[in-house]
Amino acid sequence: MTQNPQNSPTPARTVLVIGGTGKTGRRVAERLAARGHSTRIGSRSAPVPFDWNEPATWPAALAGVDAAYITYYPDLAFPGAVESVGALSRLAAELGVQRLVLLSGRGEEAAEAGERAVQDAGTQWTIVRCAWFNQNFSESFFLDPVLSGELALPTGDAVEPFVDADDIADVATAALTEDGHHGQVYELTGPRLLSYADVAAELSKATGREIRFNAVTVEEYREVLARAGLPGEFADLFTMILDGRNAHLSDGVRRALGREPRDFSDFAREAAATGVWNT
């Protein structure tokens, strides 16, 4: 990882990684371990369990922790998220946690309330606002559509500056372990804007087979989500986030790490080489 030369590493820490088996949390945990930090995975199945829906599990998960990476599932903009994140952040401060790094959304007013809850908790803090992840197409809810050869989404011709989960993890790890990131709000994007039709073309090129984009209505997509067992609120996120408010690039990766973000085409080529999209 390229580090910002003005930020120096701190001594080994004990870090709670909430959502440590997810797309960004898993990567953050790997990076922390590689740097010699003690990592505690925050999940229901962990040796010290953590469950957002069971506040009684929070004190043990936070005990003896120096820093925490906070991700909220399914999304920080969902009902109840702000209250839970605020309560956890205040508890962390009471228990002596020195630093909180929050994974947030970009352009989500509801998520900004969650950010304020972390900022007001009384610890050092860093906010990591992210565009949509590249890895949504290889590890998450867009994987099956890619395998089927059709991205049927309620996005129209909206564009998004997709960001790579490895870039997010690099920024979060730096904020958790280095000085110089307290009080920073990093907006992370990739280096260019892509429509979902552009994404389909990139994936077609990387996989060597045709992957189409098909624009559907929000209600049609809500039915798709229901069949997949996913919350219908994801459809509402599409209409809110992809209304043009995020159709611009940000310099968060460069500010945090001193390098440029990874391009979607590089992600697609490397992901295709793993065989994840083989049918």
PDB file of C-alpha atoms in Angstrom:
ATOM      1  CA  MET A   1       0.000   0.000   0.000  1.00  0.00           C
ATOM      2  CA  THR A   2       1.247   3.503  -0.773  1.00  0.00           C
ATOM      3  CA  GLN A   3       1.079   5.597   2.369  1.00  0.00           C
ATOM      4  CA  ASN A   4       0.786   9.332   2.672  1.00  0.00           C
ATOM      5  CA  PRO A   5       4.348  10.279   3.670  1.00  0.00           C
ATOM      6  CA  GLN A   6       3.154  12.887   6.175  1.00  0.00           C
ATOM      7  CA  ASN A   7       1.318  10.258   8.243  1.00  0.00           C
ATOM      8  CA  SER A   8       3.406   8.007  10.491  1.00  0.00           C
ATOM      9  CA  PRO A   9       2.289   4.555  11.701  1.00  0.00           C
ATOM     10  CA  THR A  10       1.306   4.269  15.351  1.00  0.00           C
ATOM     11  CA  PRO A  11       2.272   1.402  17.708  1.00  0.00           C
ATOM     12  CA  ALA A  12       0.380  -1.875  17.475  1.00  0.00           C
ATOM     13  CA  ARG A  13      -3.300  -1.492  18.291  1.00  0.00           C
ATOM     14  CA  THR A  14      -6.227  -3.713  19.151  1.00  0.00           C
ATOM     15  CA  VAL A  15      -8.878  -2.960  16.542  1.00  0.00           C
ATOM     16  CA  LEU A  16     -12.515  -4.040  16.416  1.00  0.00           C
ATOM     17  CA  VAL A  17     -13.618  -4.546  12.807  1.00  0.00           C
ATOM     18  CA  ILE A  18     -17.410  -4.563  12.741  1.00  0.00           C
ATOM     19  CA  GLY A  19     -18.547  -6.477   9.699  1.00  0.00           C
ATOM     20  CA  GLY A  20     -15.114  -8.086   9.542  1.00  0.00           C
ATOM     21  CA  THR A  21     -16.317 -10.814   7.172  1.00  0.00           C
ATOM     22  CA  GLY A  22     -17.850  -8.352   4.677  1.00  0.00           C
ATOM     23  CA  LYS A  23     -16.412  -6.784   1.532  1.00  0.00           C
ATOM     24  CA  THR A  24     -14.479  -3.993   3.191  1.00  0.00           C
ATOM     25  CA  GLY A  25     -14.192  -5.401   6.713  1.00  0.00           C
ATOM     26  CA  ARG A  26     -12.457  -8.566   5.551  1.00  0.00           C
ATOM     27  CA  ARG A  27      -9.914  -6.516   3.652  1.00  0.00           C
ATOM     28  CA  VAL A  28      -9.359  -4.156   6.560  1.00  0.00           C
ATOM     29  CA  ALA A  29      -8.793  -7.107   8.913  1.00  0.00           C
ATOM     30  CA  GLU A  30      -6.249  -8.617   6.510  1.00  0.00           C
ATOM     31  CA  ARG A  31      -4.336  -5.341   6.296  1.00  0.00           C
ATOM     32  CA  LEU A  32      -4.360  -4.841  10.054  1.00  0.00           C
ATOM     33  CA  ALA A  33      -2.983  -8.334  10.626  1.00  0.00           C
ATOM     34  CA  ALA A  34      -0.258  -7.749   8.029  1.00  0.00           C
ATOM     35  CA  ARG A  35       0.783  -4.619   9.963  1.00  0.00           C
ATOM     36  CA  GLY A  36       1.003  -6.520  13.233  1.00  0.00           C
ATOM     37  CA  HIS A  37      -2.159  -5.199  14.870  1.00  0.00           C
ATOM     38  CA  SER A  38      -4.473  -7.347  16.963  1.00  0.00           C
ATOM     39  CA  THR A  39      -7.815  -7.649  15.170  1.00  0.00           C
ATOM     40  CA  ARG A  40     -11.165  -8.545  16.715  1.00  0.00           C
ATOM     41  CA  ILE A  41     -13.863  -9.441  14.184  1.00  0.00           C
ATOM     42  CA  GLY A  42     -17.236  -7.968  15.031  1.00  0.00           C
ATOM     43  CA  SER A  43     -19.845 -10.483  13.865  1.00  0.00           C
ATOM     44  CA  ARG A  44     -22.479 -12.704  15.383  1.00  0.00           C
ATOM     45  CA  SER A  45     -20.363 -15.821  14.797  1.00  0.00           C
ATOM     46  CA  ALA A  46     -17.108 -14.382  16.195  1.00  0.00           C
ATOM     47  CA  PRO A  47     -15.517 -15.780  19.395  1.00  0.00           C
ATOM     48  CA  VAL A  48     -16.576 -12.519  21.058  1.00  0.00           C
ATOM     49  CA  PRO A  49     -19.899 -12.005  19.265  1.00  0.00           C
ATOM     50  CA  PHE A  50     -21.175  -8.654  18.069  1.00  0.00           C
ATOM     51  CA  ASP A  51     -24.743  -8.117  16.886  1.00  0.00           C
ATOM     52  CA  TRP A  52     -26.202  -4.718  15.955  1.00  0.00           C
ATOM     53  CA  ASN A  53     -29.607  -5.992  17.083  1.00  0.00           C
ATOM     54  CA  GLU A  54     -28.301  -7.111  20.492  1.00  0.00           C
ATOM     55  CA  PRO A  55     -26.731  -4.147  22.349  1.00  0.00           C
ATOM     56  CA  ALA A  56     -25.845  -6.484  25.209  1.00  0.00           C
ATOM     57  CA  THR A  57     -23.089  -7.895  22.982  1.00  0.00           C
ATOM     58  CA  TRP A  58     -21.408  -4.523  22.439  1.00  0.00           C
ATOM     59  CA  PRO A  59     -19.477  -4.008  25.708  1.00  0.00           C
ATOM     60  CA  ALA A  60     -17.531  -7.267  25.449  1.00  0.00           C
ATOM     61  CA  ALA A  61     -16.712  -6.629  21.793  1.00  0.00           C
ATOM     62  CA  LEU A  62     -15.400  -3.150  22.656  1.00  0.00           C
ATOM     63  CA  ALA A  63     -13.504  -4.141  25.809  1.00  0.00           C
ATOM     64  CA  GLY A  64      -9.791  -3.414  25.538  1.00  0.00           C
ATOM     65  CA  VAL A  65     -10.117  -1.980  22.035  1.00  0.00           C
ATOM     66  CA  ASP A  66      -8.005   0.990  20.896  1.00  0.00           C
ATOM     67  CA  ALA A  67      -9.833   1.675  17.621  1.00  0.00           C
ATOM     68  CA  ALA A  68     -12.931   0.447  15.786  1.00  0.00           C
ATOM     69  CA  TYR A  69     -13.999   0.241  12.162  1.00  0.00           C
ATOM     70  CA  ILE A  70     -17.766   0.723  12.031  1.00  0.00           C
ATOM     71  CA  THR A  71     -19.890  -0.648   9.219  1.00  0.00           C
ATOM     72  CA  TYR A  72     -23.648  -0.916   9.549  1.00  0.00           C
ATOM     73  CA  TYR A  73     -25.623  -3.614   7.726  1.00  0.00           C
ATOM     74  CA  PRO A  74     -27.585  -3.348   5.538  1.00  0.00           C
ATOM     75  CA  ASP A  75     -26.856   0.376   5.118  1.00  0.00           C
ATOM     76  CA  LEU A  76     -26.242   3.436   7.259  1.00  0.00           C
ATOM     77  CA  ALA A  77     -29.246   5.135   5.642  1.00  0.00           C
ATOM     78  CA  PHE A  78     -31.677   2.431   6.819  1.00  0.00           C
ATOM     79  CA  PRO A  79     -34.152   3.082   9.673  1.00  0.00           C
ATOM     80  CA  GLY A  80     -32.625   2.582  13.109  1.00  0.00           C
ATOM     81  CA  ALA A  81     -29.031   2.862  11.920  1.00  0.00           C
ATOM     82  CA  VAL A  82     -28.380   6.336  13.308  1.00  0.00           C
ATOM     83  CA  GLU A  83     -29.624   5.415  16.771  1.00  0.00           C
ATOM     84  CA  SER A  84     -27.562   2.221  16.882  1.00  0.00           C
ATOM     85  CA  VAL A  85     -24.376   3.823  15.560  1.00  0.00           C
ATOM     86  CA  GLY A  86     -24.742   6.719  17.986  1.00  0.00           C
ATOM     87  CA  ALA A  87     -25.262   4.424  20.979  1.00  0.00           C
ATOM     88  CA  LEU A  88     -22.297   2.266  19.992  1.00  0.00           C
ATOM     89  CA  SER A  89     -20.041   5.294  19.486  1.00  0.00           C
ATOM     90  CA  ARG A  90     -20.911   6.771  22.866  1.00  0.00           C
ATOM     91  CA  LEU A  91     -20.305   3.414  24.536  1.00  0.00           C
ATOM     92  CA  ALA A  92     -16.958   3.123  22.761  1.00  0.00           C
ATOM     93  CA  ALA A  93     -15.916   6.501  24.133  1.00  0.00           C
ATOM     94  CA  GLU A  94     -16.990   5.521  27.641  1.00  0.00           C
ATOM     95  CA  LEU A  95     -14.911   2.323  27.411  1.00  0.00           C
ATOM     96  CA  GLY A  96     -11.784   4.158  26.309  1.00  0.00           C
ATOM     97  CA  VAL A  97     -11.774   3.485  22.580  1.00  0.00           C
ATOM     98  CA  GLN A  98      -9.567   6.203  21.147  1.00  0.00           C
ATOM     99  CA  ARG A  99     -10.443   6.209  17.459  1.00  0.00           C
ATOM    100  CA  LEU A 100     -13.531   5.438  15.332  1.00  0.00           C
ATOM    101  CA  VAL A 101     -13.570   5.064  11.555  1.00  0.00           C
ATOM    102  CA  LEU A 102     -17.054   5.003  10.008  1.00  0.00           C
ATOM    103  CA  LEU A 103     -17.915   3.581   6.593  1.00  0.00           C
ATOM    104  CA  SER A 104     -20.586   5.891   5.206  1.00  0.00           C
ATOM    105  CA  GLY A 105     -22.485   6.479   2.003  1.00  0.00           C
ATOM    106  CA  ARG A 106     -22.012   9.298  -0.444  1.00  0.00           C
ATOM    107  CA  GLY A 107     -24.919  11.673  -0.942  1.00  0.00           C
ATOM    108  CA  GLU A 108     -27.153  10.032   1.665  1.00  0.00           C
ATOM    109  CA  GLU A 109     -28.707  12.585   4.015  1.00  0.00           C
ATOM    110  CA  ALA A 110     -29.711   9.863   6.475  1.00  0.00           C
ATOM    111  CA  ALA A 111     -26.142   8.581   6.570  1.00  0.00           C
ATOM    112  CA  GLU A 112     -24.881  12.051   7.444  1.00  0.00           C
ATOM    113  CA  ALA A 113     -26.859  11.865  10.678  1.00  0.00           C
ATOM    114  CA  GLY A 114     -24.948   8.700  11.508  1.00  0.00           C
ATOM    115  CA  GLU A 115     -21.715  10.515  10.764  1.00  0.00           C
ATOM    116  CA  ARG A 116     -22.630  13.272  13.208  1.00  0.00           C
ATOM    117  CA  ALA A 117     -23.345  10.667  15.874  1.00  0.00           C
ATOM    118  CA  VAL A 118     -19.785   9.366  15.529  1.00  0.00           C
ATOM    119  CA  GLN A 119     -18.310  12.865  15.406  1.00  0.00           C
ATOM    120  CA  ASP A 120     -20.110  13.826  18.630  1.00  0.00           C
ATOM    121  CA  ALA A 121     -19.137  10.701  20.595  1.00  0.00           C
ATOM    122  CA  GLY A 122     -15.957  12.159  22.079  1.00  0.00           C
ATOM    123  CA  THR A 123     -13.268  10.094  20.327  1.00  0.00           C
ATOM    124  CA  GLN A 124     -10.952  10.701  17.410  1.00  0.00           C
ATOM    125  CA  TRP A 125     -12.912  10.029  14.233  1.00  0.00           C
ATOM    126  CA  THR A 126     -12.595   9.635  10.484  1.00  0.00           C
ATOM    127  CA  ILE A 127     -15.509   9.401   8.044  1.00  0.00           C
ATOM    128  CA  VAL A 128     -15.047   7.305   4.895  1.00  0.00           C
ATOM    129  CA  ARG A 129     -17.807   8.134   2.402  1.00  0.00           C
ATOM    130  CA  CYS A 130     -17.895   5.743  -0.516  1.00  0.00           C
ATOM    131  CA  ALA A 131     -19.330   5.508  -3.987  1.00  0.00           C
ATOM    132  CA  TRP A 132     -20.805   2.157  -5.031  1.00  0.00           C
ATOM    133  CA  PHE A 133     -18.283  -0.688  -4.787  1.00  0.00           C
ATOM    134  CA  ASN A 134     -16.710  -2.381  -7.810  1.00  0.00           C
ATOM    135  CA  GLN A 135     -16.980  -5.629  -5.854  1.00  0.00           C
ATOM    136  CA  ASN A 136     -20.777  -5.436  -5.817  1.00  0.00           C
ATOM    137  CA  PHE A 137     -20.460  -7.097  -9.225  1.00  0.00           C
ATOM    138  CA  SER A 138     -18.200  -9.928  -8.056  1.00  0.00           C
ATOM    139  CA  GLU A 139     -19.006 -10.560  -4.392  1.00  0.00           C
ATOM    140  CA  SER A 140     -22.468  -9.246  -3.733  1.00  0.00           C
ATOM    141  CA  PHE A 141     -25.972  -8.645  -5.017  1.00  0.00           C
ATOM    142  CA  PHE A 142     -24.933  -7.919  -8.628  1.00  0.00           C
ATOM    143  CA  LEU A 143     -22.988 -11.187  -8.982  1.00  0.00           C
ATOM    144  CA  ASP A 144     -25.946 -13.366 -10.012  1.00  0.00           C
ATOM    145  CA  PRO A 145     -27.125 -10.837 -12.651  1.00  0.00           C
ATOM    146  CA  VAL A 146     -23.614 -10.767 -14.126  1.00  0.00           C
ATOM    147  CA  LEU A 147     -23.580 -14.567 -14.233  1.00  0.00           C
ATOM    148  CA  SER A 148     -26.982 -14.548 -15.948  1.00  0.00           C
ATOM    149  CA  GLY A 149     -25.730 -12.075 -18.557  1.00  0.00           C
ATOM    150  CA  GLU A 150     -28.149  -9.265 -17.716  1.00  0.00           C
ATOM    151  CA  LEU A 151     -27.985  -6.317 -15.325  1.00  0.00           C
ATOM    152  CA  ALA A 152     -31.649  -5.403 -14.868  1.00  0.00           C
ATOM    153  CA  LEU A 153     -31.569  -2.273 -12.693  1.00  0.00           C
ATOM    154  CA  PRO A 154     -33.632   0.902 -12.116  1.00  0.00           C
ATOM    155  CA  THR A 155     -30.745   3.225 -12.978  1.00  0.00           C
ATOM    156  CA  GLY A 156     -31.556   4.557 -16.445  1.00  0.00           C
ATOM    157  CA  ASP A 157     -28.558   6.445 -17.802  1.00  0.00           C
ATOM    158  CA  ALA A 158     -27.334   7.595 -14.373  1.00  0.00           C
ATOM    159  CA  VAL A 159     -23.585   7.529 -13.845  1.00  0.00           C
ATOM    160  CA  GLU A 160     -21.589   6.541 -10.762  1.00  0.00           C
ATOM    161  CA  PRO A 161     -17.855   6.842  -9.931  1.00  0.00           C
ATOM    162  CA  PHE A 162     -17.511   3.222  -8.760  1.00  0.00           C
ATOM    163  CA  VAL A 163     -14.774   2.750  -6.140  1.00  0.00           C
ATOM    164  CA  ASP A 164     -12.729  -0.352  -5.416  1.00  0.00           C
ATOM    165  CA  ALA A 165     -13.076  -2.100  -2.046  1.00  0.00           C
ATOM    166  CA  ASP A 166      -9.290  -2.430  -1.858  1.00  0.00           C
ATOM    167  CA  ASP A 167      -8.981   1.365  -2.016  1.00  0.00           C
ATOM    168  CA  ILE A 168     -11.590   1.686   0.733  1.00  0.00           C
ATOM    169  CA  ALA A 169      -9.740  -0.822   2.901  1.00  0.00           C
ATOM    170  CA  ASP A 170      -6.431   0.970   2.367  1.00  0.00           C
ATOM    171  CA  VAL A 171      -7.952   4.281   3.467  1.00  0.00           C
ATOM    172  CA  ALA A 172      -9.737   2.754   6.471  1.00  0.00           C
ATOM    173  CA  THR A 173      -6.592   0.939   7.590  1.00  0.00           C
ATOM    174  CA  ALA A 174      -4.559   4.123   7.330  1.00  0.00           C
ATOM    175  CA  ALA A 175      -7.148   6.012   9.377  1.00  0.00           C
ATOM    176  CA  LEU A 176      -7.182   3.286  12.037  1.00  0.00           C
ATOM    177  CA  THR A 177      -3.418   2.953  12.383  1.00  0.00           C
ATOM    178  CA  GLU A 178      -1.742   6.213  11.318  1.00  0.00           C
ATOM    179  CA  ASP A 179      -1.728   9.723  12.687  1.00  0.00           C
ATOM    180  CA  GLY A 180      -3.005  12.575  10.550  1.00  0.00           C
ATOM    181  CA  HIS A 181      -6.530  11.362   9.701  1.00  0.00           C
ATOM    182  CA  HIS A 182      -8.488  12.596  12.732  1.00  0.00           C
ATOM    183  CA  GLY A 183     -11.349  14.905  11.776  1.00  0.00           C
ATOM    184  CA  GLN A 184     -11.146  14.035   8.087  1.00  0.00           C
ATOM    185  CA  VAL A 185     -14.123  13.250   5.849  1.00  0.00           C
ATOM    186  CA  TYR A 186     -12.808  11.296   2.879  1.00  0.00           C
ATOM    187  CA  GLU A 187     -15.112  10.923  -0.134  1.00  0.00           C
ATOM    188  CA  LEU A 188     -13.847   7.933  -2.081  1.00  0.00           C
ATOM    189  CA  THR A 189     -14.550   7.436  -5.781  1.00  0.00           C
ATOM    190  CA  GLY A 190     -12.905   5.751  -8.701  1.00  0.00           C
ATOM    191  CA  PRO A 191     -11.160   7.786 -11.393  1.00  0.00           C
ATOM    192  CA  ARG A 192     -14.088   8.055 -13.841  1.00  0.00           C
ATOM    193  CA  LEU A 193     -17.875   8.103 -14.138  1.00  0.00           C
ATOM    194  CA  LEU A 194     -19.604   5.027 -15.549  1.00  0.00           C
ATOM    195  CA  SER A 195     -23.220   4.302 -16.410  1.00  0.00           C
ATOM    196  CA  TYR A 196     -24.497   0.790 -15.810  1.00  0.00           C
ATOM    197  CA  ALA A 197     -24.446   0.321 -19.582  1.00  0.00           C
ATOM    198  CA  ASP A 198     -20.742   1.248 -19.434  1.00  0.00           C
ATOM    199  CA  VAL A 199     -20.277  -1.285 -16.645  1.00  0.00           C
ATOM    200  CA  ALA A 200     -21.953  -3.981 -18.726  1.00  0.00           C
ATOM    201  CA  ALA A 201     -19.575  -3.183 -21.598  1.00  0.00           C
ATOM    202  CA  GLU A 202     -16.550  -3.347 -19.274  1.00  0.00           C
ATOM    203  CA  LEU A 203     -17.711  -6.683 -17.862  1.00  0.00           C
ATOM    204  CA  SER A 204     -18.380  -8.030 -21.361  1.00  0.00           C
ATOM    205  CA  LYS A 205     -14.834  -7.119 -22.382  1.00  0.00           C
ATOM    206  CA  ALA A 206     -13.330  -8.688 -19.269  1.00  0.00           C
ATOM    207  CA  THR A 207     -15.324 -11.923 -19.413  1.00  0.00           C
ATOM    208  CA  GLY A 208     -15.398 -12.421 -23.181  1.00  0.00           C
ATOM    209  CA  ARG A 209     -19.162 -12.892 -23.220  1.00  0.00           C
ATOM    210  CA  GLU A 210     -22.116 -10.549 -23.646  1.00  0.00           C
ATOM    211  CA  ILE A 211     -23.498  -8.923 -20.509  1.00  0.00           C
ATOM    212  CA  ARG A 212     -26.434  -6.619 -21.219  1.00  0.00           C
ATOM    213  CA  PHE A 213     -27.882  -3.729 -19.286  1.00  0.00           C
ATOM    214  CA  ASN A 214     -31.668  -3.579 -19.063  1.00  0.00           C
ATOM    215  CA  ALA A 215     -33.337  -0.550 -17.453  1.00  0.00           C
ATOM    216  CA  VAL A 216     -36.299  -1.569 -15.266  1.00  0.00           C
ATOM    217  CA  THR A 217     -38.678   0.368 -13.032  1.00  0.00           C
ATOM    218  CA  VAL A 218     -38.181   0.697  -9.302  1.00  0.00           C
ATOM    219  CA  GLU A 219     -41.213  -1.497  -8.641  1.00  0.00           C
ATOM    220  CA  GLU A 220     -39.910  -4.190 -10.967  1.00  0.00           C
ATOM    221  CA  TYR A 221     -36.588  -4.104  -9.168  1.00  0.00           C
ATOM    222  CA  ARG A 222     -38.303  -4.288  -5.791  1.00  0.00           C
ATOM    223  CA  GLU A 223     -39.780  -7.602  -6.935  1.00  0.00           C
ATOM    224  CA  VAL A 224     -36.316  -8.813  -7.946  1.00  0.00           C
ATOM    225  CA  LEU A 225     -35.001  -7.957  -4.498  1.00  0.00           C
ATOM    226  CA  ALA A 226     -37.872  -9.767  -2.802  1.00  0.00           C
ATOM    227  CA  ARG A 227     -37.148 -12.929  -4.787  1.00  0.00           C
ATOM    228  CA  ALA A 228     -33.496 -12.683  -3.736  1.00  0.00           C
ATOM    229  CA  GLY A 229     -34.439 -12.198  -0.081  1.00  0.00           C
ATOM    230  CA  LEU A 230     -32.951  -8.685   0.036  1.00  0.00           C
ATOM    231  CA  PRO A 231     -34.518  -5.579   1.630  1.00  0.00           C
ATOM    232  CA  GLY A 232     -36.796  -3.609  -0.687  1.00  0.00           C
ATOM    233  CA  GLU A 233     -35.218  -0.393   0.626  1.00  0.00           C
ATOM    234  CA  PHE A 234     -32.279  -1.040  -1.708  1.00  0.00           C
ATOM    235  CA  ALA A 235     -34.567  -0.018  -4.556  1.00  0.00           C
ATOM    236  CA  ASP A 236     -35.195   3.309  -2.834  1.00  0.00           C
ATOM    237  CA  LEU A 237     -31.448   3.834  -2.492  1.00  0.00           C
ATOM    238  CA  PHE A 238     -31.155   3.583  -6.262  1.00  0.00           C
ATOM    239  CA  THR A 239     -33.662   6.355  -6.821  1.00  0.00           C
ATOM    240  CA  MET A 240     -32.036   8.577  -4.190  1.00  0.00           C
ATOM    241  CA  ILE A 241     -28.335   8.066  -4.834  1.00  0.00           C
ATOM    242  CA  LEU A 242     -28.482   7.814  -8.616  1.00  0.00           C
ATOM    243  CA  ASP A 243     -30.435  11.039  -9.170  1.00  0.00           C
ATOM    244  CA  GLY A 244     -27.304  12.913 -10.231  1.00  0.00           C
ATOM    245  CA  ARG A 245     -26.144  14.071  -6.799  1.00  0.00           C
ATOM    246  CA  ASN A 246     -23.108  11.768  -6.963  1.00  0.00           C
ATOM    247  CA  ALA A 247     -22.242  12.233 -10.629  1.00  0.00           C
ATOM    248  CA  HIS A 248     -18.856  13.762  -9.874  1.00  0.00           C
ATOM    249  CA  LEU A 249     -15.403  12.578  -8.839  1.00  0.00           C
ATOM    250  CA  SER A 250     -13.764  13.174  -5.459  1.00  0.00           C
ATOM    251  CA  ASP A 251     -10.142  13.166  -4.338  1.00  0.00           C
ATOM    252  CA  GLY A 252     -10.468  11.180  -1.103  1.00  0.00           C
ATOM    253  CA  VAL A 253      -8.155   8.335  -2.123  1.00  0.00           C
ATOM    254  CA  ARG A 254      -5.471  10.795  -3.186  1.00  0.00           C
ATOM    255  CA  ARG A 255      -5.800  12.872  -0.014  1.00  0.00           C
ATOM    256  CA  ALA A 256      -5.661   9.857   2.288  1.00  0.00           C
ATOM    257  CA  LEU A 257      -3.048   7.752   0.512  1.00  0.00           C
ATOM    258  CA  GLY A 258      -1.128   9.986  -1.868  1.00  0.00           C
ATOM    259  CA  ARG A 259      -2.017   7.900  -4.926  1.00  0.00           C
ATOM    260  CA  GLU A 260      -4.736   7.581  -7.551  1.00  0.00           C
ATOM    261  CA  PRO A 261      -7.733   5.233  -7.153  1.00  0.00           C
ATOM    262  CA  ARG A 262      -8.048   1.949  -9.009  1.00  0.00           C
ATOM    263  CA  ASP A 263      -9.960   1.944 -12.292  1.00  0.00           C
ATOM    264  CA  PHE A 264     -12.989  -0.282 -12.895  1.00  0.00           C
ATOM    265  CA  SER A 265     -11.377  -1.895 -15.938  1.00  0.00           C
ATOM    266  CA  ASP A 266      -8.440  -3.090 -13.803  1.00  0.00           C
ATOM    267  CA  PHE A 267     -10.862  -4.529 -11.261  1.00  0.00           C
ATOM    268  CA  ALA A 268     -12.893  -6.279 -13.979  1.00  0.00           C
ATOM    269  CA  ARG A 269      -9.842  -7.800 -15.648  1.00  0.00           C
ATOM    270  CA  GLU A 270      -8.408  -9.104 -12.371  1.00  0.00           C
ATOM    271  CA  ALA A 271     -11.752 -10.400 -11.107  1.00  0.00           C
ATOM    272  CA  ALA A 272     -12.376 -12.217 -14.381  1.00  0.00           C
ATOM    273  CA  ALA A 273      -8.999 -13.930 -14.052  1.00  0.00           C
ATOM    274  CA  THR A 274     -10.150 -15.520 -10.764  1.00  0.00           C
ATOM    275  CA  GLY A 275     -13.018 -17.303 -12.542  1.00  0.00           C
ATOM    276  CA  VAL A 276     -15.701 -15.674 -10.412  1.00  0.00           C
ATOM    277  CA  TRP A 277     -17.814 -14.936 -13.497  1.00  0.00           C
ATOM    278  CA  ASN A 278     -17.349 -18.290 -15.227  1.00  0.00           C
ATOM    279  CA  THR A 279     -20.615 -19.990 -16.051  1.00  0.00           C
TER     280      THR A 279
END
